[in-house]
Tab-separated table of C-alpha atoms and ligand atoms in Angstrom:
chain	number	residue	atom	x	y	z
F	91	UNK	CA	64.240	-40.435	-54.696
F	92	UNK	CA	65.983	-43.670	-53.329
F	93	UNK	CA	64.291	-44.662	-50.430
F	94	UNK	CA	65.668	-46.742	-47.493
F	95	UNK	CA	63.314	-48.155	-44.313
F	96	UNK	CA	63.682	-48.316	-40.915
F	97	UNK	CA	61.353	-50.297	-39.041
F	98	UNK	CA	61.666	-49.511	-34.973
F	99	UNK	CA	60.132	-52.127	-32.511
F	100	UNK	CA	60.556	-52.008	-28.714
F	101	UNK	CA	59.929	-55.175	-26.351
F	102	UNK	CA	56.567	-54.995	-24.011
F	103	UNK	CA	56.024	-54.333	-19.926
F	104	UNK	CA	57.124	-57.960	-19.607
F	105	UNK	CA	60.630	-57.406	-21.418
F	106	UNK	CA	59.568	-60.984	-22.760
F	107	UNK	CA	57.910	-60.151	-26.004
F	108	UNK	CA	56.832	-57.936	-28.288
F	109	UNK	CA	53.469	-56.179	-28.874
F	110	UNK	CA	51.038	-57.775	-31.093
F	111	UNK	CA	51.090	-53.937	-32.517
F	112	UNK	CA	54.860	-54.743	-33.619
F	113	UNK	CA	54.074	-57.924	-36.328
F	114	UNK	CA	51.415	-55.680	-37.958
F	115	UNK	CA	53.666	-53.055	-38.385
F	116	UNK	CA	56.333	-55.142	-40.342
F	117	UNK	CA	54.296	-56.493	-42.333
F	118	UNK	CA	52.742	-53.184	-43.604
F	119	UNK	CA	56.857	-52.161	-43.517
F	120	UNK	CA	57.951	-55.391	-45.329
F	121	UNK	CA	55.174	-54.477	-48.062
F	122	UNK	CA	55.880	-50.777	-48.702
F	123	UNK	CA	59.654	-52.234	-48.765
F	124	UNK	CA	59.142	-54.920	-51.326
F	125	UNK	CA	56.844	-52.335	-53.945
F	126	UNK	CA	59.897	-49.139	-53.443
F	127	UNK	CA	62.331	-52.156	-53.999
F	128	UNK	CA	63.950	-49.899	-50.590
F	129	UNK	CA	66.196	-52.084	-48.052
F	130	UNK	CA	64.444	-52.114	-44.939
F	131	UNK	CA	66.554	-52.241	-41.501
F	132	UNK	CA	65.258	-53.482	-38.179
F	133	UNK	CA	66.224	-51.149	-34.448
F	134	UNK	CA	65.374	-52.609	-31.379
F	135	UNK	CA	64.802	-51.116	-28.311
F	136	UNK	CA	64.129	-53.263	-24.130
F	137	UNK	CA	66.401	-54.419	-21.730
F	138	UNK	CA	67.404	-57.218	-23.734
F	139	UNK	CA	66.220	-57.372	-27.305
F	140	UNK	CA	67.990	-60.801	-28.744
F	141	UNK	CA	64.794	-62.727	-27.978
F	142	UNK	CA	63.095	-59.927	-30.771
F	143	UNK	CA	66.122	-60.299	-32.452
F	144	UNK	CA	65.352	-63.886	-32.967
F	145	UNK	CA	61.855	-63.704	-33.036
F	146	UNK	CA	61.846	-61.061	-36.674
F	147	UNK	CA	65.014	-63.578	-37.731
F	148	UNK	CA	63.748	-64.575	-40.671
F	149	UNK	CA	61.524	-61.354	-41.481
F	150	UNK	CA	63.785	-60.157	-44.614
F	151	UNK	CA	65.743	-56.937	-43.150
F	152	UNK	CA	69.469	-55.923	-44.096
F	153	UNK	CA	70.416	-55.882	-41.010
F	154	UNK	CA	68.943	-55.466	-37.445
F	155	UNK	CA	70.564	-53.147	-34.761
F	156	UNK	CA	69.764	-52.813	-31.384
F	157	UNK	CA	69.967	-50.281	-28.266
F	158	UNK	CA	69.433	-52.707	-24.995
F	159	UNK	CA	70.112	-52.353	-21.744
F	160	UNK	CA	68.320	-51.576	-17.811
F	161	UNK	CA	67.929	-47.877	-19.075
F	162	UNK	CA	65.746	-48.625	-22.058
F	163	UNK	CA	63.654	-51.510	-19.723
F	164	UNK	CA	60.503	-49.057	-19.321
F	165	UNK	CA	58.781	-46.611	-21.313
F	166	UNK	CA	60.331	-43.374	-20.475
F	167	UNK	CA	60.635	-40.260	-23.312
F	168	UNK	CA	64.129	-39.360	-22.741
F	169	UNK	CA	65.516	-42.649	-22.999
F	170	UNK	CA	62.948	-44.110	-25.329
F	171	UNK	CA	64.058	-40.712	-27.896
F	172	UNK	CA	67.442	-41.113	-27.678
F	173	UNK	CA	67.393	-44.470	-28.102
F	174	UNK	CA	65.790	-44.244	-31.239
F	175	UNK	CA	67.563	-41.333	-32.352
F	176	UNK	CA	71.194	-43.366	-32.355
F	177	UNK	CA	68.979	-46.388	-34.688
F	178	UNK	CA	68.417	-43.521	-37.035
F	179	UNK	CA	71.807	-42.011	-37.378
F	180	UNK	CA	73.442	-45.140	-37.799
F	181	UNK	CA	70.711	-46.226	-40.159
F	182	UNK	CA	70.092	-42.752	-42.281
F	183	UNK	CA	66.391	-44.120	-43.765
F	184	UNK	CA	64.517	-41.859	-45.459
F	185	UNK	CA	61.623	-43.457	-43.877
F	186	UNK	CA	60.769	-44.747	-40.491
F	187	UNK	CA	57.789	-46.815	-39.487
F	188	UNK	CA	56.829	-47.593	-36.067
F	189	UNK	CA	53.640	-49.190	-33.893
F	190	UNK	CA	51.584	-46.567	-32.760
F	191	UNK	CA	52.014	-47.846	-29.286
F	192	UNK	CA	51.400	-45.558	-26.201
F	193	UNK	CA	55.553	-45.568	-25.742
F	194	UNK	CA	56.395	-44.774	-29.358
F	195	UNK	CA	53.423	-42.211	-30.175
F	196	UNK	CA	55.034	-40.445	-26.977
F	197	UNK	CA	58.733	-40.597	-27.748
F	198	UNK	CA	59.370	-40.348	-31.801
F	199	UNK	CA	57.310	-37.470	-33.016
F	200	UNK	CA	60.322	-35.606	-31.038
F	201	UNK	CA	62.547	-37.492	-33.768
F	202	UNK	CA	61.081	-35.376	-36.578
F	203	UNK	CA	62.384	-32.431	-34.686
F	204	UNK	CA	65.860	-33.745	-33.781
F	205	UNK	CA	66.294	-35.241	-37.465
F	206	UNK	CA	64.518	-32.343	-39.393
F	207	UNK	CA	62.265	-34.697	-40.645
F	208	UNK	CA	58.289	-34.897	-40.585
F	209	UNK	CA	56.019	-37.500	-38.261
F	210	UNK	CA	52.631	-38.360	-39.167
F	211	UNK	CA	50.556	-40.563	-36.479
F	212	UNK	CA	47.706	-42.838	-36.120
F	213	UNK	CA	48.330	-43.901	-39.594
F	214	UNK	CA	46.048	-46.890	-40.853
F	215	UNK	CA	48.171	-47.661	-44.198
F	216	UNK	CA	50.926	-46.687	-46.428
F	217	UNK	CA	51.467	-47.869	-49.774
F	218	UNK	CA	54.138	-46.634	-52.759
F	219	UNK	CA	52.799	-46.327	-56.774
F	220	UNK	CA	55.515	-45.709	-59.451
F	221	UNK	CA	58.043	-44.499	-56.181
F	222	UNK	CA	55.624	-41.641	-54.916
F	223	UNK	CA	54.452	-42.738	-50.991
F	224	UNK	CA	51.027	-41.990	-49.909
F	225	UNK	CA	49.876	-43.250	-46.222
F	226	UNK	CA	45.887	-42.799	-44.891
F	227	UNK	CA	44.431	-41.918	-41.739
F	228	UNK	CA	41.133	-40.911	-40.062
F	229	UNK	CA	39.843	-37.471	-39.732
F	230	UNK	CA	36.540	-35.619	-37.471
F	231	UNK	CA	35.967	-39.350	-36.168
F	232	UNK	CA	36.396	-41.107	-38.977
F	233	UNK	CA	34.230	-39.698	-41.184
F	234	UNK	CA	36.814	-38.791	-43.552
F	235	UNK	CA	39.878	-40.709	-44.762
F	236	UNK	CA	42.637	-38.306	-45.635
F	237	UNK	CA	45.400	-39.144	-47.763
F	238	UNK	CA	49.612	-37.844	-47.098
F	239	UNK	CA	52.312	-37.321	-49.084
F	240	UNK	CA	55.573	-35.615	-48.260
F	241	UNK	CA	58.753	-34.620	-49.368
F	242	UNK	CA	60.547	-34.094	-46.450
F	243	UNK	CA	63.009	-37.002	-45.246
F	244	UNK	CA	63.112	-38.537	-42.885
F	245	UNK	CA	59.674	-39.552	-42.662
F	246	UNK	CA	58.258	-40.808	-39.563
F	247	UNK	CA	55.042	-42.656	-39.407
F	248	UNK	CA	53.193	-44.097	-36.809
F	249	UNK	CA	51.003	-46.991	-37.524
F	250	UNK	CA	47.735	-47.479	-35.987
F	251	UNK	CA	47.230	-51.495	-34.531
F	252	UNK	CA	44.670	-53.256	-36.326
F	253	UNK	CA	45.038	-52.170	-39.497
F	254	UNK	CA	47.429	-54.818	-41.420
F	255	UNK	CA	47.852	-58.261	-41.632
F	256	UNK	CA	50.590	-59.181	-38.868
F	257	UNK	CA	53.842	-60.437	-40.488
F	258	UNK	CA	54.627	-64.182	-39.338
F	259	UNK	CA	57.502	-66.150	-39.548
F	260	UNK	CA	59.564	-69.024	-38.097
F	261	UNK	CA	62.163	-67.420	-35.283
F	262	UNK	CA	65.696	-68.111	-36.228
F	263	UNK	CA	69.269	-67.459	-34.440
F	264	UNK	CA	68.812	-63.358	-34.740
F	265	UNK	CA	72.057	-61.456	-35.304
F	266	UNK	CA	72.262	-57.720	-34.341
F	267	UNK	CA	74.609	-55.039	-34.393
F	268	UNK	CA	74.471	-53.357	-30.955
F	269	UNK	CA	74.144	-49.232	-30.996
F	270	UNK	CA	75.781	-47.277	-27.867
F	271	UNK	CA	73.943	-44.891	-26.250
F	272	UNK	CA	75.142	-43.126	-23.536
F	273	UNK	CA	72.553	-41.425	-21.777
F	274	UNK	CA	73.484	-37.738	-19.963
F	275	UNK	CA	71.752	-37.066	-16.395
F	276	UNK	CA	69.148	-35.209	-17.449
F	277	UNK	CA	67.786	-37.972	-19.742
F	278	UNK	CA	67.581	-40.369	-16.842
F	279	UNK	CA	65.770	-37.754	-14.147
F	280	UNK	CA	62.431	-39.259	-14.635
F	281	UNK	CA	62.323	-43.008	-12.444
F	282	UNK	CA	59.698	-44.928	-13.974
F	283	UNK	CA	58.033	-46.788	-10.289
F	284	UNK	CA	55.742	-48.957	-12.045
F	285	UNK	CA	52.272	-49.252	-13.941
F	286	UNK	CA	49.037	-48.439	-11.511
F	287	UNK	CA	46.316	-50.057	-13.586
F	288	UNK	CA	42.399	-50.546	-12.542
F	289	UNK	CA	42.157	-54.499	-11.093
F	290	UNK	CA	42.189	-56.776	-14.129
F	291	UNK	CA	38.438	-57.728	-14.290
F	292	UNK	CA	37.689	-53.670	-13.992
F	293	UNK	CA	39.781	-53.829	-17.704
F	294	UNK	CA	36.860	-53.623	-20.198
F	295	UNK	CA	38.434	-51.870	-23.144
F	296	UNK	CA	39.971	-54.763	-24.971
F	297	UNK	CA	41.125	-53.751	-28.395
F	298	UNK	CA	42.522	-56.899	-29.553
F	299	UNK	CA	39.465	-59.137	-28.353
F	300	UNK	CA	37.832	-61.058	-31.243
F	301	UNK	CA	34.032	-59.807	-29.921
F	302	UNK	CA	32.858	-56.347	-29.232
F	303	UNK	CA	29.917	-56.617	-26.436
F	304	UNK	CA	27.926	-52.959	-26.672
F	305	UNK	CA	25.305	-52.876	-23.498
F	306	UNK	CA	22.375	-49.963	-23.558
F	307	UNK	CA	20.302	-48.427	-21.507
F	308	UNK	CA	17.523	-51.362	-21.611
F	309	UNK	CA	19.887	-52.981	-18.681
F	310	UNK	CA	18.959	-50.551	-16.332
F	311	UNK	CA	15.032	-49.786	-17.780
F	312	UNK	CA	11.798	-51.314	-15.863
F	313	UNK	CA	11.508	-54.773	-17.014
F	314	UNK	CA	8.306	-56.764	-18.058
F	315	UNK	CA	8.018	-57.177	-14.202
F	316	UNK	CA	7.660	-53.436	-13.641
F	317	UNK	CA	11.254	-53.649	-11.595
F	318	UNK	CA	14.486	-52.565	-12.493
F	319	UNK	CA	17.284	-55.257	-12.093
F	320	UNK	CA	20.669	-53.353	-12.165
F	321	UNK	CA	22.460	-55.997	-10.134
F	322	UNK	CA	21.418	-59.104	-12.077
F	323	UNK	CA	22.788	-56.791	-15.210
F	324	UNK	CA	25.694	-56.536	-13.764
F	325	UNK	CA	26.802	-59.876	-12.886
F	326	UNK	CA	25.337	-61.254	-16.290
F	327	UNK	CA	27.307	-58.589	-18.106
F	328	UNK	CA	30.952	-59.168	-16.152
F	329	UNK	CA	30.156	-62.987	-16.226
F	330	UNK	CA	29.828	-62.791	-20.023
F	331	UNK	CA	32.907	-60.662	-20.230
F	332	UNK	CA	35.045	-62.880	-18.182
F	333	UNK	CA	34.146	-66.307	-19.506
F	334	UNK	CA	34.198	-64.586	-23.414
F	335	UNK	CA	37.235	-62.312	-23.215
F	336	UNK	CA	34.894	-59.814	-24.977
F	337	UNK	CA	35.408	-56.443	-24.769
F	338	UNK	CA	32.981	-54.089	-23.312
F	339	UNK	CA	31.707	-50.936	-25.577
F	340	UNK	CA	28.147	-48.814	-24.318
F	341	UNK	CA	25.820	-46.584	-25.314
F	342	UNK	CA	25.162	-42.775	-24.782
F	343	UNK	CA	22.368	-43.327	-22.629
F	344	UNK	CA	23.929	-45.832	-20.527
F	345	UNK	CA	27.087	-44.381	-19.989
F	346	UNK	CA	25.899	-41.109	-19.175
F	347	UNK	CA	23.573	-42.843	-16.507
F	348	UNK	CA	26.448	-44.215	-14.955
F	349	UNK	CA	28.598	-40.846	-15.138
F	350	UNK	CA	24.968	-39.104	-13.052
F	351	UNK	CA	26.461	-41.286	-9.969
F	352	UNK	CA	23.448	-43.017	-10.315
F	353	UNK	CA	23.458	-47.280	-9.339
F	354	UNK	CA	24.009	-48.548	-12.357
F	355	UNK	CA	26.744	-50.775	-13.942
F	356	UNK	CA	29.755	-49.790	-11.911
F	357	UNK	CA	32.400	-50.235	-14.477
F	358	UNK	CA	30.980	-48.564	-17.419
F	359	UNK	CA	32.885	-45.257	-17.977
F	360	UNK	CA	32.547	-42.836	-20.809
F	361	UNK	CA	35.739	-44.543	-22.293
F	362	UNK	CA	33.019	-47.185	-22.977
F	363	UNK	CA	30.978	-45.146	-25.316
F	364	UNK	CA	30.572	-46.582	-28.823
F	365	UNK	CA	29.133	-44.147	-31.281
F	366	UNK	CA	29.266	-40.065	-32.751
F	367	UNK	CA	30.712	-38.889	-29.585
F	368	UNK	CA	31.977	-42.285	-28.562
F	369	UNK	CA	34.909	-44.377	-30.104
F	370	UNK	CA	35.152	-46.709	-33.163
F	371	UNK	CA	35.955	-50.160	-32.331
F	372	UNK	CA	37.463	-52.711	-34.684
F	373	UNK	CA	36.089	-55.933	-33.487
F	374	UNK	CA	35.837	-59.018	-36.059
F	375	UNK	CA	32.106	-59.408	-34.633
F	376	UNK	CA	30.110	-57.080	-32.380
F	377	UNK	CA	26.710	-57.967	-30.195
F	378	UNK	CA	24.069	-55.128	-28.963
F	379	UNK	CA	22.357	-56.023	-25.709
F	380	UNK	CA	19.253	-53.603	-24.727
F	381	UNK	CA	20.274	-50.908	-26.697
F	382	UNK	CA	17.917	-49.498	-29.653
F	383	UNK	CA	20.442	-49.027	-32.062
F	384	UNK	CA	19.912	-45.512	-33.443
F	385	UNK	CA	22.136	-44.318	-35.895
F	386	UNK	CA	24.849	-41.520	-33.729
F	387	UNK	CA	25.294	-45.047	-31.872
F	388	UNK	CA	25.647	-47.353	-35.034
F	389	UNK	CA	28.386	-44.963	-37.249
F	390	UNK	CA	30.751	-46.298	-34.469
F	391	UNK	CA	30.320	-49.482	-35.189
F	392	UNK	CA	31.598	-48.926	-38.944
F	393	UNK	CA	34.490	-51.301	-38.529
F	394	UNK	CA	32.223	-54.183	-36.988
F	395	UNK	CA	32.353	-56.973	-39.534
F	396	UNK	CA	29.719	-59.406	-38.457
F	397	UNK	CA	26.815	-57.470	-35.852
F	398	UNK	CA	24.182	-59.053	-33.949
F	399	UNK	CA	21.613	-57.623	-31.479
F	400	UNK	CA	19.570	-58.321	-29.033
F	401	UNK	CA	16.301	-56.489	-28.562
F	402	UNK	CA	12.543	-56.981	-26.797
F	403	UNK	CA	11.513	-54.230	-29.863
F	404	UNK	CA	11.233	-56.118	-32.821
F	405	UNK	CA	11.459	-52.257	-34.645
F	406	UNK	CA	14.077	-51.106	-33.577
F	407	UNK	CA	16.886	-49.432	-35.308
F	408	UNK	CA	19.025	-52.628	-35.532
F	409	UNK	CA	16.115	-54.630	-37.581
F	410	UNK	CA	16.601	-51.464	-40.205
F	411	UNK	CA	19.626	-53.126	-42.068
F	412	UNK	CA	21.965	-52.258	-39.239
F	413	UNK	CA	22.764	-55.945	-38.064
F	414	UNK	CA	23.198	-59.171	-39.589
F	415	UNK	CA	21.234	-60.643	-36.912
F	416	UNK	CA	18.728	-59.279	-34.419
F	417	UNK	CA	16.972	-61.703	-31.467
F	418	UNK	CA	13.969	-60.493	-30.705
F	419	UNK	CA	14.277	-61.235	-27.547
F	420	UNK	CA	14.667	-60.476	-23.506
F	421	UNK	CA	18.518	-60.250	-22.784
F	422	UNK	CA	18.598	-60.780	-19.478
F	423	UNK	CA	17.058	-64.401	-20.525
F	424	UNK	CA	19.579	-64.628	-23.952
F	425	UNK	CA	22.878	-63.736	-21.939
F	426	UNK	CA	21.827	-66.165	-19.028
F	427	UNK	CA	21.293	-69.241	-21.352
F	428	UNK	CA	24.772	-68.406	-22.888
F	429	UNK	CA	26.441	-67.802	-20.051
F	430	UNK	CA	25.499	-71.492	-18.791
F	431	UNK	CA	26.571	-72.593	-22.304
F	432	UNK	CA	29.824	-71.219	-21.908
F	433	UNK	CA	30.745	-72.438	-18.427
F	434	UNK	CA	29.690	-75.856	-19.146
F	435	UNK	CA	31.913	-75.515	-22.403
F	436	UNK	CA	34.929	-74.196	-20.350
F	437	UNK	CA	34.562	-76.720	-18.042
F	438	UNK	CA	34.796	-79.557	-20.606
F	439	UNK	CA	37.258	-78.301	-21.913
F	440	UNK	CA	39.731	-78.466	-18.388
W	1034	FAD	C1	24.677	-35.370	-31.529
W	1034	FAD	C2	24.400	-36.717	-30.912
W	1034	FAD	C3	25.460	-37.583	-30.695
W	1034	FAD	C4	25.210	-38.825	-30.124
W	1034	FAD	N1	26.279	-39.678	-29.944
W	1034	FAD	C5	26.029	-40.919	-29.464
W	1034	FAD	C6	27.093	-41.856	-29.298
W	1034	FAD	O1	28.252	-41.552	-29.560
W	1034	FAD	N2	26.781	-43.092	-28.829
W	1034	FAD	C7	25.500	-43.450	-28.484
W	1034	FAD	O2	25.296	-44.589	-28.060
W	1034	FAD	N3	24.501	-42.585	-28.623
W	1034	FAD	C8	24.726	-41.332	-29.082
W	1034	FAD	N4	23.696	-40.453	-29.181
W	1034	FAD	C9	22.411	-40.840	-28.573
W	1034	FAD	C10	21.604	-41.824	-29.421
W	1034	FAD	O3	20.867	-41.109	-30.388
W	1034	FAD	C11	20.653	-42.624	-28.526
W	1034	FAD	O4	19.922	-41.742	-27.726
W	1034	FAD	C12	21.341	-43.647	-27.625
W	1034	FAD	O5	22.235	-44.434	-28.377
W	1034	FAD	C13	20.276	-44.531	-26.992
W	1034	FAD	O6	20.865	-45.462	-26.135
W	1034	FAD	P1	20.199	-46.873	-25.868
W	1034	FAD	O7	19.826	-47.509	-27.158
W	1034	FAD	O8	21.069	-47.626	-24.959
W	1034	FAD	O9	18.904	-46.486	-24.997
W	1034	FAD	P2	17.348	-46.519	-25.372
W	1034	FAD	O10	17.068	-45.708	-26.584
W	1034	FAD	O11	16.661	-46.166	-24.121
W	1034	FAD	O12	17.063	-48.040	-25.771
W	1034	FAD	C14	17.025	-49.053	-24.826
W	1034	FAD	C15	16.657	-50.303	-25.597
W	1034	FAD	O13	16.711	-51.413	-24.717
W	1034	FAD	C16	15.707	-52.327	-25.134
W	1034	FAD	N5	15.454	-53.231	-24.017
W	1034	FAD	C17	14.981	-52.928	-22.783
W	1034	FAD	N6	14.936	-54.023	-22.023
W	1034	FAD	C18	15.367	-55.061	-22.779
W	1034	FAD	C19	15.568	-56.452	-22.551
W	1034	FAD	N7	15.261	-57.033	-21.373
W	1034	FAD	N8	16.057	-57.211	-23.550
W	1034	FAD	C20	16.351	-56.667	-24.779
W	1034	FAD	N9	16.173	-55.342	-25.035
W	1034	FAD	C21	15.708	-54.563	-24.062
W	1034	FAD	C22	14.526	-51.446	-25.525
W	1034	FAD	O14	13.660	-52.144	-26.380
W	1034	FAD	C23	15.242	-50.282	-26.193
W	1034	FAD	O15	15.328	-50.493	-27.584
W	1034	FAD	C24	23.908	-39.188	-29.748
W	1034	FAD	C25	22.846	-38.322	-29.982
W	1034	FAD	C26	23.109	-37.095	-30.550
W	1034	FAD	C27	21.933	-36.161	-30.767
């Protein structure tokens, strides 16, 4: 079968760029491209999309089409599906790759159903051997990797972030070949008002941050002074996540605490949870404050690279092979000394 690729991309809330989500993709597109020997095509979709035009210049594509305008500004489905809709019929690829972002994993899978085609989401790499395509993703939690492959064209496939090297290039003077859509009524009944977002330092779930900072129970336990010091966890913890950028992950025990209403650690939700029942966090490095480390916590942390942990029990489950690193040590002491450490390093740095 001769296959042809179309890589979609839309601009972010700003209008002013693109999601980091967006390079990734390409480059997993550019590579599936180059090893079919398929052309690839670039569609566009924001209020104005000749900044991304310029921006994935010099990324390789055939050609790069666009649908802009004030209608296509915010993430709405109608819009969003039509938009990409009129890429693909002036396009006809056999396959389409997008970013898994919230806008795109809500508007194309209707694509497969408007194009007869198939979608496949939260897709974490595709690859082509002598011409047949197979693409991976996650299954019961990540426990198992399944692997697609489908006949049915088009193909539509999300792509998970985090998963491929970003493509990066010099920006150039983009061209683009500019696709009409003209949107009926009922595709413009939904008024998109804005984003209503908890306060930016309530924002703990930071998928792109470079450190993964997993608190436990310990923060809230009776410490060697008999006492409980919830509030003195709490302003160590947000200080460290503030002057780090780290993003905040926590155990079973803890979160559940802080779901029981009771006083502890006001901004750690059950989104938080790292673990079995919890999430799987892709972090470059992670670092385990207070919390024993048992294994339904550690199988989340599968896609930690470089783990550290901090713990008054020198046997406990992280000193079993499960970090590269533990302190034995109190953390309320540890994350005080670095905190100091890192304002004094901020400030010389202004
Ligand atoms: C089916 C199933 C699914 C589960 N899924 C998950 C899951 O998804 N995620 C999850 O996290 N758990 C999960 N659990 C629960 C898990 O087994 C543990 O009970 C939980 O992770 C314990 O949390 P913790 O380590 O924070 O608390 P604790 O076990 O109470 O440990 C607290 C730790 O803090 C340390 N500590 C106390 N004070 C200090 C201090 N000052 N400095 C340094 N260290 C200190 C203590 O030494 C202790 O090791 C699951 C269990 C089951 C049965």
């Amino acid at each position: 079968m001769t296959e042809s690729i179309l890589y979609l991309a839309h601009t972010d809330e700003s209008g002013t760029a693109l999601p980091k989500a967006v390079f990734e993709t390409l480059g997993g597109a550019l590579e599936l491209a180059k090893q079919l020997g398929a052309p690839l095509d670039i569609g566009l979709i924001g209020e104005n999309v000749q900044f991304a035009a310029d921006l994935l210049a010099n990324a390789g594509a055939r050609r790069v089409l666009g649908v802009a305008g004030a209608d296509f500004a915010k993430p709405r489905f109608a819009s969003d599906a039509a938009a990409a809709e009129a890429v693909c019929r002036a396009t006809s690829p056999s396959l389409i790759l997008a970013p898994g972002t919230s806008r795109f994993s809500r508007a194309l899978p209707s694509l497969a159903q408007r194009l007869h085609g198939q979608v496949d989401t939260h897709i974490t790499s595709v690859e082509a051997q002598e011409g047949k395509i197979s693409a991976t993703r996650w299954f019961y939690r990540q426990r198992l990797e399944g692997v697609l492959e489908r006949d049915v064209r088009p193909w539509i496939l999300l792509l998970d972030s985090g998963c491929h090297e970003p493509w990066s290039g010099a920006p150039g003077c983009g061209q683009w070949g500019k696709v009409a859509v003209a949107l009926p009524p009922e595709a413009m009944r939904t008024t998109v008002m804005g984003i209503r977002a908890p306060k930016t330092d309530a924002q703990t779930i930071r998928p792109d941050s470079g450190l993964l900072f997993v608190a436990g129970a310990g923060w809230t336990k009776k410490q060697p002074d008999g006492k409980a010091h919830p509030e003195k966890a709490e302003s160590l913890i947000l200080d460290f996540l503030h002057a780090s950028g780290a993003s905040l992950g926590g155990s079973k025990s803890l979160v559940d605490q802080s779901g029981e209403n009771q006083a502890v650690l006001g901004f750690m939700t059950h989104m938080n949870q790292v673990g079995q029942t919890g999430y799987t966090p892709r972090h470059p490095k992670g670092l385990s404050t207070c919390c024993h480390g048992e294994e339904p916590h550690v199988v989340g942390w599968r896609f930690i690279n470089e783990r550290r942990a901090i713990n008054l029990d020198p046997n406990c489950g992280w000193a079993r092979g499960k970090a590269d690193v533990l302190y034995v040590a109190d953390a309320f002491q540890v994350m005080e000394k670095v905190n100091t450490l890192l304002a004094t390093s901020v400030a010389a740095s202004k």
